[in-house]
Tab-separated table of C-alpha atoms in Angstrom:
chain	number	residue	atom	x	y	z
J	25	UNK	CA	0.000	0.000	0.000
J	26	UNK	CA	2.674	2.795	0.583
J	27	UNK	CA	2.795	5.048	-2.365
J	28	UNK	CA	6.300	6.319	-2.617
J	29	UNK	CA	6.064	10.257	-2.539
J	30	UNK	CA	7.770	12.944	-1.200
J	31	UNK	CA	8.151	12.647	2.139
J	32	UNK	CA	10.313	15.744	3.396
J	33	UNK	CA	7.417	18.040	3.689
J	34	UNK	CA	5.835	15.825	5.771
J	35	UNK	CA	6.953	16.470	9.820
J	36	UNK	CA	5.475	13.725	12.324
J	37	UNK	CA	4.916	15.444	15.717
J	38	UNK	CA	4.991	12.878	18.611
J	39	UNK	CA	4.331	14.127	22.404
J	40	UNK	CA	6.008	12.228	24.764
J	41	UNK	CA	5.809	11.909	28.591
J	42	UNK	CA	8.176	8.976	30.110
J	43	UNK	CA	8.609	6.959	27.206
J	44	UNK	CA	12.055	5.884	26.987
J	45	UNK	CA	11.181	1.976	26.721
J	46	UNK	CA	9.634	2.650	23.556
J	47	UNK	CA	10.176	6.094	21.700
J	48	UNK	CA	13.352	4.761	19.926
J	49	UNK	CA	11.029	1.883	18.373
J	50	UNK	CA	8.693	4.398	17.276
J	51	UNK	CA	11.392	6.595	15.789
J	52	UNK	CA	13.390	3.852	14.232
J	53	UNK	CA	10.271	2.696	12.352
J	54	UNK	CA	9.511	6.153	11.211
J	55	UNK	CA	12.823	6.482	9.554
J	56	UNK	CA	12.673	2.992	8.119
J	57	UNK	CA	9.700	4.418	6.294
J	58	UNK	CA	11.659	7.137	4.958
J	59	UNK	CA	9.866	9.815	7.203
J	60	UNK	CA	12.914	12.510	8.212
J	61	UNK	CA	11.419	15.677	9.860
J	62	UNK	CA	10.679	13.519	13.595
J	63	UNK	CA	9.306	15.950	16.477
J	64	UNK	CA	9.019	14.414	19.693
J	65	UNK	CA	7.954	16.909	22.199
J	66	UNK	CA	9.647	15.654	26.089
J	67	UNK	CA	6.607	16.543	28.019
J	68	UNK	CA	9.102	17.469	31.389
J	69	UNK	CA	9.328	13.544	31.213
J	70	UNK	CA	11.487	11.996	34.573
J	71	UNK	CA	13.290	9.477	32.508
J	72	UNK	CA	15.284	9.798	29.683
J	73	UNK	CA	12.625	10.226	27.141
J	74	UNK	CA	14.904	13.228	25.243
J	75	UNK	CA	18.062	11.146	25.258
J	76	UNK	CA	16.599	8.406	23.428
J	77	UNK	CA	14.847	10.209	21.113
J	78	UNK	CA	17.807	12.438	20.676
J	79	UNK	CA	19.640	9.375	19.564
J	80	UNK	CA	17.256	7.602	17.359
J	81	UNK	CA	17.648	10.863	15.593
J	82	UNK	CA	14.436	13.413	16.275
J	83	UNK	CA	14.873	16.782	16.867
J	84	UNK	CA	13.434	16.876	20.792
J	85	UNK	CA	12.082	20.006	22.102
J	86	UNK	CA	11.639	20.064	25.769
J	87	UNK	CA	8.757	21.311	27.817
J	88	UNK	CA	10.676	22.157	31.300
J	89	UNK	CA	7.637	20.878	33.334
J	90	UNK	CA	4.548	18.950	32.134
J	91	UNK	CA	1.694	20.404	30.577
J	92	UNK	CA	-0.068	17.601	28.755
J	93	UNK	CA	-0.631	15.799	25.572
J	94	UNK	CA	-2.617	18.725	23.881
J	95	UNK	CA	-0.016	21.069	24.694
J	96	UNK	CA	2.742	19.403	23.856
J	97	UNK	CA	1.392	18.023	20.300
J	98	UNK	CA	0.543	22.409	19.640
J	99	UNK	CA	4.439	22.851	20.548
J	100	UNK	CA	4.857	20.260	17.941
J	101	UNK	CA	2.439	21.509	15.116
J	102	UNK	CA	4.115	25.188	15.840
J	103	UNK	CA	7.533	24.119	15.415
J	104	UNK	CA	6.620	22.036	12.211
J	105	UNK	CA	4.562	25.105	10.758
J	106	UNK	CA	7.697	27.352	11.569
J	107	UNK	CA	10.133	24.813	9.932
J	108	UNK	CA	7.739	24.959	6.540
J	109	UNK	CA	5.489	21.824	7.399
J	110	UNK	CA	3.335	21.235	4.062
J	111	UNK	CA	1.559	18.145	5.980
J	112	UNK	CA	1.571	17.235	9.728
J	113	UNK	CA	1.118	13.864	11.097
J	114	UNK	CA	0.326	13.383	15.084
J	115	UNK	CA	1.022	10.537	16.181
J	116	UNK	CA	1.416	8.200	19.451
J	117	UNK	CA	4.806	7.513	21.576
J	118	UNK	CA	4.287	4.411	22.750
J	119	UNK	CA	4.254	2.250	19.348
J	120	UNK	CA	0.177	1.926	19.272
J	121	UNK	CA	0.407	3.365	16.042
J	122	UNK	CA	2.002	1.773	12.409
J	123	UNK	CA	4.239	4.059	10.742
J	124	UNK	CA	3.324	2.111	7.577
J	125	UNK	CA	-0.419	3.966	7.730
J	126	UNK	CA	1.133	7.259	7.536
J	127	UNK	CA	0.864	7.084	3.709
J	128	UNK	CA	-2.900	5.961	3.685
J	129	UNK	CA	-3.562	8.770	6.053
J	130	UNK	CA	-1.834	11.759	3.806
J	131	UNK	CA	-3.260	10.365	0.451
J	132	UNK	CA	-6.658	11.699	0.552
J	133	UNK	CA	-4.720	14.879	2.029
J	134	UNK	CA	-2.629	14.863	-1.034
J	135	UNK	CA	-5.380	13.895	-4.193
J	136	UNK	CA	-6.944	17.151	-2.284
J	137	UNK	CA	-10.151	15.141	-0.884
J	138	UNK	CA	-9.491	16.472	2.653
J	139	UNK	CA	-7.786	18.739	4.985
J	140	UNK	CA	-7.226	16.488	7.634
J	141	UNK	CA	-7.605	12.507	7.841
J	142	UNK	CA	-8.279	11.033	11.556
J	143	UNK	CA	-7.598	7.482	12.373
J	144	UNK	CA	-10.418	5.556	13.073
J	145	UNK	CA	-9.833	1.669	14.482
J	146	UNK	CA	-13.967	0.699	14.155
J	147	UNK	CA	-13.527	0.705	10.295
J	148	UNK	CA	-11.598	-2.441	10.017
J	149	UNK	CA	-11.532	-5.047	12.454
J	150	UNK	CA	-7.781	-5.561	13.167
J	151	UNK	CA	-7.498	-3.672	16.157
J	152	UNK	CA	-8.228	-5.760	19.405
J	153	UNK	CA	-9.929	-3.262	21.391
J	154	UNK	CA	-11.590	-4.974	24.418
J	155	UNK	CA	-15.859	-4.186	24.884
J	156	UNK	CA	-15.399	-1.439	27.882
J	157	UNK	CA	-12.740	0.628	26.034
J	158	UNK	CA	-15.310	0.306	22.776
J	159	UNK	CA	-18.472	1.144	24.810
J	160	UNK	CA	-15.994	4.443	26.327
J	161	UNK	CA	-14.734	5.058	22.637
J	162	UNK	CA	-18.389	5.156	20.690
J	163	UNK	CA	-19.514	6.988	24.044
J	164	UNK	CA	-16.913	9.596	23.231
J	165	UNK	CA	-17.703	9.801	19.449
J	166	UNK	CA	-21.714	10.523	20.492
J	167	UNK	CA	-20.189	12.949	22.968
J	168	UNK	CA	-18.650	15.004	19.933
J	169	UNK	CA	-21.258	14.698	17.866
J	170	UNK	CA	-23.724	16.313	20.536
J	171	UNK	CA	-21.133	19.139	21.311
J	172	UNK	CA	-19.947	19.798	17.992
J	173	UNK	CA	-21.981	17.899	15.084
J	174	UNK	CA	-19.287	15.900	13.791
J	175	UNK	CA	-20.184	12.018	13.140
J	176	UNK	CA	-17.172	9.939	13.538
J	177	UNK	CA	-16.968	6.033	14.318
J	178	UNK	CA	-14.176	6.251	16.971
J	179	UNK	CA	-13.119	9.409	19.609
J	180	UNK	CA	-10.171	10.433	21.051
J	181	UNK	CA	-7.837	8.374	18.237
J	182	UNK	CA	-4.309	10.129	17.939
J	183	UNK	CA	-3.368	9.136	14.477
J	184	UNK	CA	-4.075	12.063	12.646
J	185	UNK	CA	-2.733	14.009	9.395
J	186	UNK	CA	-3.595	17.919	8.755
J	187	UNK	CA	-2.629	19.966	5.875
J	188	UNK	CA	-0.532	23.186	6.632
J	189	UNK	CA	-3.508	25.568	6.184
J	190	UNK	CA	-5.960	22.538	8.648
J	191	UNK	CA	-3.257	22.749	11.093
J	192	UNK	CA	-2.640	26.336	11.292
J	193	UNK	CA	-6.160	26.862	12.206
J	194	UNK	CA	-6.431	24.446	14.917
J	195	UNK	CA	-6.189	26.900	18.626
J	196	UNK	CA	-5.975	24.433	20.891
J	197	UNK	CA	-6.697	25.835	24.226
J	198	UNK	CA	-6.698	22.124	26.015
J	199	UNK	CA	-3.540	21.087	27.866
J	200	UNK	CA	-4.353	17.723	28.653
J	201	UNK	CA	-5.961	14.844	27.086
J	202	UNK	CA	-9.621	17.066	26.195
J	203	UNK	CA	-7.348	18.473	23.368
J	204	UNK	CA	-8.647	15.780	21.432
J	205	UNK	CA	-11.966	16.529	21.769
J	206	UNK	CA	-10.830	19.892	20.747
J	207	UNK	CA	-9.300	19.104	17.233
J	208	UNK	CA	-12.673	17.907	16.530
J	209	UNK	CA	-14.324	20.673	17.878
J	210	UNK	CA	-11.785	23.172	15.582
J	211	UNK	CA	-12.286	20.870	12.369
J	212	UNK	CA	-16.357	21.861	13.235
J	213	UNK	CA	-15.585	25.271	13.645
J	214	UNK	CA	-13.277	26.337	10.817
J	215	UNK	CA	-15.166	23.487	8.112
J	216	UNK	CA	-11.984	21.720	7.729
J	217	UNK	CA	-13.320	18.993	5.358
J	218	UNK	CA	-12.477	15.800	6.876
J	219	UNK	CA	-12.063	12.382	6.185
J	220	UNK	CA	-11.803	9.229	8.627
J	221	UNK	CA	-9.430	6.731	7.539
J	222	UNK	CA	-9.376	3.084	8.816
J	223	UNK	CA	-6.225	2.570	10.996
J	224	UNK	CA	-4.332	-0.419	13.353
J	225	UNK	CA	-4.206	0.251	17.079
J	226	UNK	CA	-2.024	-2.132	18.340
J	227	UNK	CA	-2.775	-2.557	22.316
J	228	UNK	CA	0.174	-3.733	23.981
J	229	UNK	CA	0.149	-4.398	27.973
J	230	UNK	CA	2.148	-1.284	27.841
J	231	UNK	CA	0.042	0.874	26.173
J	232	UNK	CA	-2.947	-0.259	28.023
J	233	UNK	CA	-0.765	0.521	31.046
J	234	UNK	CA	0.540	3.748	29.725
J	235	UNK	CA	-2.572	5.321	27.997
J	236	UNK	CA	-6.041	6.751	29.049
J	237	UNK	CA	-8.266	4.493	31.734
J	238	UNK	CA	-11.630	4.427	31.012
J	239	UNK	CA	-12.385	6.376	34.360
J	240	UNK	CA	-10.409	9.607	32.613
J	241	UNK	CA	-12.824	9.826	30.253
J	242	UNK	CA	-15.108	11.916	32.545
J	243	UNK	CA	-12.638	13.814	33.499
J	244	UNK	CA	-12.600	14.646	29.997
J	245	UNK	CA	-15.791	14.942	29.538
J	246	UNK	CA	-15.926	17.239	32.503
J	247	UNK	CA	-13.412	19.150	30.949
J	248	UNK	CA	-14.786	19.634	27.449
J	249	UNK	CA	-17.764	21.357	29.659
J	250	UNK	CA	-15.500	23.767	31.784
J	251	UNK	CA	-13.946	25.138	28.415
J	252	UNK	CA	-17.128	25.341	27.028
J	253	UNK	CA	-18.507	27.423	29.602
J	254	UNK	CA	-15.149	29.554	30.548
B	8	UNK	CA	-18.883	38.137	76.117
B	9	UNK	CA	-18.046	34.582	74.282
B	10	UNK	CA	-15.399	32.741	73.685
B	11	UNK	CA	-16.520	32.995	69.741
B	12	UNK	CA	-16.480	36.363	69.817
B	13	UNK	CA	-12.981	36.590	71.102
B	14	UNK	CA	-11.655	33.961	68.752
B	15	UNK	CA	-13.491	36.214	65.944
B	16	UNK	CA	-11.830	39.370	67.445
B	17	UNK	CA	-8.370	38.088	67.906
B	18	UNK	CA	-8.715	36.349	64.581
B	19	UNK	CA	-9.630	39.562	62.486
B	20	UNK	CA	-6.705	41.394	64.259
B	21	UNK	CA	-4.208	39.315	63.822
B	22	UNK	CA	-5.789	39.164	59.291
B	23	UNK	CA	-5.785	43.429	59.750
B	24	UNK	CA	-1.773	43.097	60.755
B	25	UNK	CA	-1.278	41.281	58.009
B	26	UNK	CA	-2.913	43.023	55.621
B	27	UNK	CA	-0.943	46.051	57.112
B	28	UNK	CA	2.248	44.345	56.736
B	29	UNK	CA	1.249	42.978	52.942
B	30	UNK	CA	0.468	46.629	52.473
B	31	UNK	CA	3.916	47.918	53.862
B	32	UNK	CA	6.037	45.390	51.865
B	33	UNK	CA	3.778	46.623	48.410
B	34	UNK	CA	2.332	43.298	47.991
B	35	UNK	CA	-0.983	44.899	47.425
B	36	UNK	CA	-2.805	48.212	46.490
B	37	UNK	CA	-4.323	50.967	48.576
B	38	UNK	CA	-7.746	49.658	47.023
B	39	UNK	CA	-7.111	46.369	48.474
B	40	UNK	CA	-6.142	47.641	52.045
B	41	UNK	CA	-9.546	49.232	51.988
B	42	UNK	CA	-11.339	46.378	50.896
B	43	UNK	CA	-9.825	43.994	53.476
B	44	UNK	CA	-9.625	46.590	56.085
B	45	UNK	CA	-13.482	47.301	55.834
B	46	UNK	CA	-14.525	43.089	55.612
B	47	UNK	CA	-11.969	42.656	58.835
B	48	UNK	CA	-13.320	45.593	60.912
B	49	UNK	CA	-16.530	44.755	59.891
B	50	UNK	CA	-15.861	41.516	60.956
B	51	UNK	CA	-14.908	42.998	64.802
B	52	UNK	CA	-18.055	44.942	64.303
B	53	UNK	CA	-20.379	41.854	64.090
B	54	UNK	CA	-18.296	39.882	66.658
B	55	UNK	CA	-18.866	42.673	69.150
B	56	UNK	CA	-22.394	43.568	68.463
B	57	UNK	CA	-23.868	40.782	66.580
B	58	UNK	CA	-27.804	41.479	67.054
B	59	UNK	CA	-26.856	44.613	64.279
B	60	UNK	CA	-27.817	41.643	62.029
B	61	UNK	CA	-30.985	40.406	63.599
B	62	UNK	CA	-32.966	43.715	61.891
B	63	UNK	CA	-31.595	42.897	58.668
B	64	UNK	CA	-32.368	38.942	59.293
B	65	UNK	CA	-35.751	40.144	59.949
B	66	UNK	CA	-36.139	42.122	56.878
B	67	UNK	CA	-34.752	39.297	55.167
B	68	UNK	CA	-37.305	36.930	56.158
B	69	UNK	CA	-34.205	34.581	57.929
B	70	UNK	CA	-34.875	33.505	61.674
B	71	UNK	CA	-31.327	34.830	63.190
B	72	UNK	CA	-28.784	37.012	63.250
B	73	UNK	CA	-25.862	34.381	62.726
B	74	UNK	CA	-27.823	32.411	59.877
B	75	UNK	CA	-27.519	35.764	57.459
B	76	UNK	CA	-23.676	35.739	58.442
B	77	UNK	CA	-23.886	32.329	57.150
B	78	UNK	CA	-25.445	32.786	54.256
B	79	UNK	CA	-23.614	36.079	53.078
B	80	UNK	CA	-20.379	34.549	53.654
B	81	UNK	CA	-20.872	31.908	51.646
B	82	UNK	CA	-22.242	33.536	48.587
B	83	UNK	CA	-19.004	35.435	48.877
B	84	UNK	CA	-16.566	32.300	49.705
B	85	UNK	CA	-18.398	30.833	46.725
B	86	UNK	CA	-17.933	34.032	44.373
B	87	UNK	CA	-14.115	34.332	45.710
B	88	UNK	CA	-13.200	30.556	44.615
B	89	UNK	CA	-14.938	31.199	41.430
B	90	UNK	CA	-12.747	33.979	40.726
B	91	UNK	CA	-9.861	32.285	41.830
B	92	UNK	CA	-10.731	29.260	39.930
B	93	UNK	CA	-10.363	31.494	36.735
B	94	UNK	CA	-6.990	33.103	37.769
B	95	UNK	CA	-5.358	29.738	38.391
B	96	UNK	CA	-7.193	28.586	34.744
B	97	UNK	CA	-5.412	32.071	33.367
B	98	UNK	CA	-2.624	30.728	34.805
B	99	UNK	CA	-2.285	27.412	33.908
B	100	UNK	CA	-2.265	29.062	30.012
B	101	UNK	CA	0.196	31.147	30.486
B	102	UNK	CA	2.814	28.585	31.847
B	103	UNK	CA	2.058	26.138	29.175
B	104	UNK	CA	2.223	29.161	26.792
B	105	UNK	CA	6.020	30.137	28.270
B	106	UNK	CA	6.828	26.195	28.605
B	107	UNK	CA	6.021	26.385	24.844
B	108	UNK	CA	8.177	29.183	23.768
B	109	UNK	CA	11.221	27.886	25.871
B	110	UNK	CA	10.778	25.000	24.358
B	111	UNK	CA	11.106	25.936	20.398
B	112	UNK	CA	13.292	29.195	21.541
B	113	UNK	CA	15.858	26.120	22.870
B	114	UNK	CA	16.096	24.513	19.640
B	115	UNK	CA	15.902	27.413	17.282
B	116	UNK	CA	19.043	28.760	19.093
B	117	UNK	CA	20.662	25.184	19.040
B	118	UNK	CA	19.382	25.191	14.927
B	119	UNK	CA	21.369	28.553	14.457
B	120	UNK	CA	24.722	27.524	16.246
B	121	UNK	CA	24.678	24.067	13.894
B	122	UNK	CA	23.673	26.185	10.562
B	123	UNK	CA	21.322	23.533	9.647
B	124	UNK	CA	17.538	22.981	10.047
B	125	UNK	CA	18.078	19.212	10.966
């Protein structure tokens, strides 16, 4: 499936908070598939998240102290715009996410059929997602579509690709983990035509461990509220 | 007199000192040494004569003096935390917003001393 295009306008923006067991996995596939401009963000991680990163070969930048997922990815899309990003890809540190899918992500972006492609792992069945993370998941995706219209088949899925122009409208005022409930709400607000693209979420015990319990997603949702309302 | 209304007494004293001393050391305004002068003495006030509240819990329709203390100080506890709520919310932004610009600053700087963009 990968179609063999340019990739050095393409920048990858990873946020990263204690990942040192598996951000040089992540990197190292990147560059096998030939992707150069790597941004992992060190979200003030206590390990040594930077080093490794550093020496898999990705520029790091460095929040001093922690400030989240959301705004460490909108360090990331900044930095990329700055550096002359044409496409942006976000995607996950801890290897949930196939480098190989890039490509079908930025090739609707690139025949000009959307602005941004999100990941979505309910269109094929080859991600093992277990029932309660499913029932949170399609919980989350009627949650967006009451607060912002959008009709998606997953939520809250961090493999996603954004022209220049999609990206530089996203203001993302979230911090933590509502930013992604954010994106969606920006793509709403600034008609960023969009386009959900079936994707591989590979659960790991680590990720599970790593990632979002089910129990944050109130706190999410709790969240989404307070910013609508502040 | 009770022991309440000594603890109340001693309590807004020792507060007026310090907003004194916060006022010395420039830590605040002249506005807000009025402001927390007046809610301290009027503290004192109402620990020293508290029926001046029973008229106004009267005209309020509330059965005692105390209970419209009660109330009023919550509504403004309540209104205070709300306000504080947003400052540490305004807050929170502007950290992540100077975490942020450290952050690309660092490697634009460390870009420009290599001469290349890699």
């Amino acid at each position: 499936m990968e179609t063999e295009g340019k990739k050095d306008n393409i920048w990858v923006v990873i946020a990263a908070y204690n990942e040192e067991k598996k951000i040089s996995k992540v990197i190292d596939s990147l560059k096998k598939h030939n992707y150069k401009n790597i941004v992992v963000i060190d979200d003030g991680s206590k390990d040594n998240t930077k080093k490794s990163a550093k020496n898999s070969g990705a520029i790091v930048l460095q929040h001093v102290v922690n400030r989240g997922q959301g705004a460490a990815l909108k360090t990331g899309i900044e930095y990329a715009l700055q550096n002359g990003a044409d496409y942006i890809i976000t995607f996950d540190a801890d290897g949930q996410h196939q480098s190989e899918e890039i490509s079908k992500l930025i090739e609707p972006i690139k025949k000009g059929e959307c602005e941004a492609a999100l990941g979505s792992r309910f269109l094929n069945n080859k991600s093992n997602v277990s029932w309660h993370r499913k029932v949170m998941l399609k919980g989350g995706a009627f949650i967006i579509w009451l607060f912002y219209g959008i009709k998606l088949t997953d939520s809250h899925n961090g493999f996603r690709a954004f022209t220049r122009e999609a990206a530089s409208k996203l203001d993302l005022k979230s911090d933590r983990m509502e930013h992604a409930s954010e994106i969606l709400g920006q793509i709403a607000k600034h008609n960023i035509k969009y386009k959900e693209i079936p994707v591989t979420i590979t659960y790991t015990d680590y990720s599970l461990e790593k990632g979002q319990s089910s129990i944050a997603a109130f706190e999410i949702l709790w969240n989404m509220i307070k910013n609508k309302i502040l | 007199m009770t022991i309440i209304q000594l603890v109340g007494i001693i309590f807004a004293i020792f507060a007026l000192s310090r907003v004194f001393l916060r006022y010395k050391d420039k830590s605040i305004s002249a506005f807000e040494l009025i402001f927390w002068s007046i809610v301290w003495m009027g503290v004192v006030t109402v620990a020293l004569f508290p029926d001046i509240f029973t008229s106004l819990s009267k005209l309020l329709g509330i059965g005692r003096g105390v209970d419209t203390l009660l109330y009023v100080g919550m509504i403004v506890l309540f209104y205070l935390m709300f306000r504080l709520y947003v400052k540490i919310e305004g807050q929170q932004k502007d950290i992540t917003k100077l975490v942020r610009e450290i952050a690309i600053e660092k490697q634009n700087n460390k870009n420009k001393k290599c001469g290349n963009k890699e």
